Amino acid sequence: MMSASLLVTLGCSFLVSELTDAIQCLKKQEFALVLVHLAVTIYFGMLYAVLSGLLFSMLIFIVDYVSHSGVVQSATSELKRSTVVRTNEE
């Protein structure tokens, strides 16, 4: 009984320390995914947690991908001129 309570205490302290570290380095969406994944694991089990994690990860990827423009850089010939000096024959 004593070892079980020690294991639960250490597990909870480890979980809290990891969550406080994660909130500092993850975006809000990603941290929400961690909390949802944790809650689904507790209430429904690992299989549903993995499936929901995949689903929410795909959703976050789609939202991030749609928010970026497909054009990274645009340039015209007016902005970039040649610096080579050519003769009239060329």
Coordinates of N, CA and C in Angstrom, one line a residue:
M1 N 0.8 -1.2 0.0 CA 0.0 0.0 0.0 C 0.9 1.3 0.0
M2 N 2.0 1.2 0.8 CA 2.8 2.4 0.8 C 3.5 2.6 -0.5
S3 N 3.9 1.6 -1.2 CA 4.6 1.8 -2.5 C 3.6 2.3 -3.5
A4 N 2.3 1.9 -3.5 CA 1.4 2.4 -4.4 C 1.1 3.9 -4.2
S5 N 1.0 4.3 -3.0 CA 0.8 5.8 -2.7 C 2.1 6.6 -3.1
L6 N 3.2 6.0 -2.9 CA 4.5 6.7 -3.3 C 4.5 6.8 -4.8
L7 N 4.1 5.8 -5.5 CA 4.1 5.8 -7.0 C 3.1 6.8 -7.5
V8 N 1.9 6.9 -6.9 CA 0.9 7.9 -7.3 C 1.4 9.3 -7.0
T9 N 2.0 9.5 -5.9 CA 2.6 10.8 -5.5 C 3.7 11.3 -6.5
L10 N 4.6 10.4 -6.8 CA 5.7 10.7 -7.7 C 5.1 10.9 -9.1
G11 N 4.2 10.1 -9.5 CA 3.6 10.3 -10.9 C 2.9 11.6 -11.0
C12 N 2.1 12.0 -10.0 CA 1.4 13.2 -10.1 C 2.4 14.4 -10.1
S13 N 3.4 14.4 -9.3 CA 4.4 15.5 -9.3 C 5.1 15.6 -10.6
F14 N 5.4 14.4 -11.2 CA 6.1 14.4 -12.5 C 5.1 15.0 -13.6
L15 N 3.9 14.6 -13.5 CA 2.9 15.1 -14.5 C 2.7 16.6 -14.4
V16 N 2.6 17.1 -13.2 CA 2.5 18.6 -13.0 C 3.7 19.3 -13.5
S17 N 4.9 18.8 -13.2 CA 6.1 19.5 -13.6 C 6.2 19.5 -15.1
E18 N 5.9 18.4 -15.8 CA 5.9 18.3 -17.2 C 4.9 19.2 -17.9
L19 N 3.7 19.3 -17.3 CA 2.7 20.2 -17.8 C 3.1 21.7 -17.7
T20 N 3.7 22.0 -16.6 CA 4.2 23.4 -16.4 C 5.3 23.8 -17.4
D21 N 6.2 22.8 -17.7 CA 7.2 23.0 -18.7 C 6.6 23.1 -20.1
A22 N 5.5 22.3 -20.4 CA 4.9 22.3 -21.7 C 4.1 23.6 -22.0
I23 N 3.6 24.2 -21.0 CA 2.8 25.4 -21.2 C 3.7 26.6 -21.6
Q24 N 5.0 26.5 -21.2 CA 5.9 27.6 -21.6 C 6.4 27.4 -23.0
C25 N 6.5 26.2 -23.5 CA 7.2 26.1 -24.8 C 6.2 25.7 -26.0
L26 N 5.0 25.4 -25.7 CA 4.0 25.0 -26.7 C 3.0 26.2 -27.0
K27 N 2.5 26.2 -28.2 CA 1.4 27.1 -28.5 C 0.2 26.7 -27.8
K28 N -0.8 27.7 -27.8 CA -2.0 27.4 -27.0 C -2.8 26.2 -27.6
Q29 N -2.8 26.1 -28.9 CA -3.5 25.0 -29.5 C -2.9 23.6 -29.2
E30 N -1.5 23.6 -29.2 CA -0.8 22.4 -28.9 C -1.0 22.0 -27.4
F31 N -1.0 23.0 -26.5 CA -1.1 22.7 -25.1 C -2.6 22.2 -24.8
A32 N -3.5 22.8 -25.5 CA -4.9 22.3 -25.4 C -5.0 20.8 -25.9
L33 N -4.3 20.5 -26.9 CA -4.2 19.1 -27.4 C -3.7 18.2 -26.3
V34 N -2.6 18.6 -25.6 CA -2.0 17.8 -24.6 C -3.1 17.6 -23.5
L35 N -3.8 18.6 -23.1 CA -4.8 18.5 -22.0 C -6.0 17.6 -22.5
V36 N -6.4 17.7 -23.7 CA -7.5 16.9 -24.2 C -7.0 15.4 -24.3
H37 N -5.8 15.2 -24.7 CA -5.2 13.9 -24.8 C -5.1 13.2 -23.4
L38 N -4.7 14.0 -22.4 CA -4.6 13.5 -21.1 C -6.0 13.2 -20.5
A39 N -7.0 14.0 -20.8 CA -8.4 13.8 -20.3 C -9.0 12.5 -21.0
V40 N -8.8 12.4 -22.3 CA -9.3 11.2 -23.0 C -8.6 10.0 -22.5
T41 N -7.3 10.0 -22.2 CA -6.6 8.9 -21.7 C -7.2 8.4 -20.3
I42 N -7.5 9.4 -19.5 CA -8.0 9.1 -18.2 C -9.4 8.5 -18.2
Y43 N -10.3 9.1 -19.0 CA -11.7 8.7 -19.0 C -12.0 7.6 -20.0
F44 N -11.4 7.5 -21.1 CA -11.8 6.5 -22.1 C -10.8 5.4 -22.4
G45 N -9.5 5.7 -22.2 CA -8.5 4.7 -22.4 C -7.5 5.2 -23.5
M46 N -6.5 4.3 -23.7 CA -5.4 4.7 -24.6 C -5.8 4.7 -26.0
L47 N -6.6 3.8 -26.5 CA -7.0 3.7 -27.9 C -7.7 4.9 -28.3
Y48 N -8.7 5.4 -27.6 CA -9.4 6.6 -27.9 C -8.5 7.8 -27.8
A49 N -7.6 7.8 -26.9 CA -6.6 8.9 -26.7 C -5.7 9.0 -28.0
V50 N -5.3 7.9 -28.5 CA -4.4 8.0 -29.7 C -5.2 8.5 -30.9
L51 N -6.4 7.9 -31.0 CA -7.3 8.4 -32.1 C -7.6 9.8 -32.0
S52 N -8.0 10.3 -30.9 CA -8.3 11.7 -30.7 C -7.1 12.6 -30.9
G53 N -5.9 12.1 -30.5 CA -4.7 12.9 -30.7 C -4.4 13.0 -32.1
L54 N -4.5 11.9 -32.9 CA -4.3 12.0 -34.4 C -5.3 13.0 -35.0
L55 N -6.5 12.9 -34.6 CA -7.6 13.7 -35.2 C -7.3 15.2 -34.9
F56 N -7.0 15.5 -33.7 CA -6.7 16.9 -33.3 C -5.4 17.4 -33.9
S57 N -4.4 16.6 -34.0 CA -3.2 17.0 -34.7 C -3.4 17.3 -36.1
M58 N -4.2 16.5 -36.8 CA -4.5 16.8 -38.2 C -5.3 18.1 -38.3
L59 N -6.2 18.3 -37.4 CA -6.9 19.6 -37.4 C -6.0 20.8 -37.2
I60 N -5.1 20.7 -36.2 CA -4.2 21.8 -36.0 C -3.3 22.0 -37.2
F61 N -2.8 21.0 -37.9 CA -2.0 21.1 -39.1 C -2.8 21.8 -40.2
I62 N -4.0 21.4 -40.4 CA -4.9 22.0 -41.4 C -5.1 23.5 -41.2
V63 N -5.4 23.8 -40.0 CA -5.6 25.2 -39.6 C -4.3 26.0 -39.8
D64 N -3.2 25.5 -39.4 CA -1.9 26.2 -39.6 C -1.5 26.3 -41.1
Y65 N -1.8 25.2 -41.9 CA -1.5 25.2 -43.3 C -2.3 26.2 -44.1
V66 N -3.6 26.3 -43.7 CA -4.5 27.2 -44.4 C -4.1 28.7 -44.1
S67 N -3.6 28.9 -43.0 CA -3.3 30.3 -42.6 C -2.1 30.9 -43.3
H68 N -1.2 30.0 -43.9 CA 0.0 30.5 -44.6 C -0.4 30.7 -46.1
S69 N 0.2 31.7 -46.6 CA 0.1 32.0 -48.0 C 1.0 31.1 -48.8
G70 N 0.5 30.7 -50.0 CA 1.3 29.8 -50.9 C 2.5 30.5 -51.5
V71 N 2.4 31.9 -51.6 CA 3.5 32.7 -52.2 C 4.4 33.1 -51.1
V72 N 5.7 32.6 -51.1 CA 6.6 33.0 -50.1 C 7.3 34.3 -50.5
Q73 N 7.6 34.5 -51.8 CA 8.3 35.7 -52.2 C 7.8 36.0 -53.6
S74 N 7.6 37.2 -53.9 CA 7.3 37.6 -55.3 C 8.2 38.7 -55.7
A75 N 8.6 38.7 -56.9 CA 9.5 39.7 -57.4 C 9.2 40.0 -58.9
T76 N 9.5 41.2 -59.3 CA 9.3 41.5 -60.7 C 10.7 42.0 -61.3
S77 N 10.7 42.1 -62.6 CA 12.0 42.6 -63.1 C 12.3 44.0 -62.8
E78 N 11.3 44.8 -62.4 CA 11.6 46.2 -61.9 C 12.3 46.2 -60.6
L79 N 12.1 45.2 -59.8 CA 12.8 45.2 -58.5 C 14.2 44.7 -58.6
K80 N 14.5 43.8 -59.5 CA 15.8 43.1 -59.6 C 16.3 43.4 -61.0
R81 N 17.3 44.3 -61.1 CA 17.9 44.6 -62.4 C 19.3 44.0 -62.5
S82 N 19.7 43.7 -63.7 CA 21.0 43.1 -63.9 C 22.0 44.2 -63.7
T83 N 23.2 43.7 -63.2 CA 24.3 44.7 -62.9 C 25.4 44.5 -64.0
V84 N 25.2 43.6 -64.9 CA 26.2 43.3 -65.9 C 26.1 44.4 -67.0
V85 N 27.3 44.9 -67.3 CA 27.4 46.0 -68.4 C 27.6 45.3 -69.7
R86 N 26.7 45.5 -70.6 CA 26.7 44.9 -71.9 C 26.9 45.9 -73.0
T87 N 27.5 45.4 -74.1 CA 27.6 46.3 -75.3 C 26.4 46.3 -76.1
N88 N 26.3 47.1 -77.1 CA 25.1 47.2 -78.0 C 24.9 45.9 -78.8
E89 N 26.0 45.2 -79.1 CA 25.9 44.0 -79.9 C 25.2 42.9 -79.1
E90 N 25.4 42.9 -77.9 CA 24.9 41.8 -77.0 C 23.4 42.0 -76.9

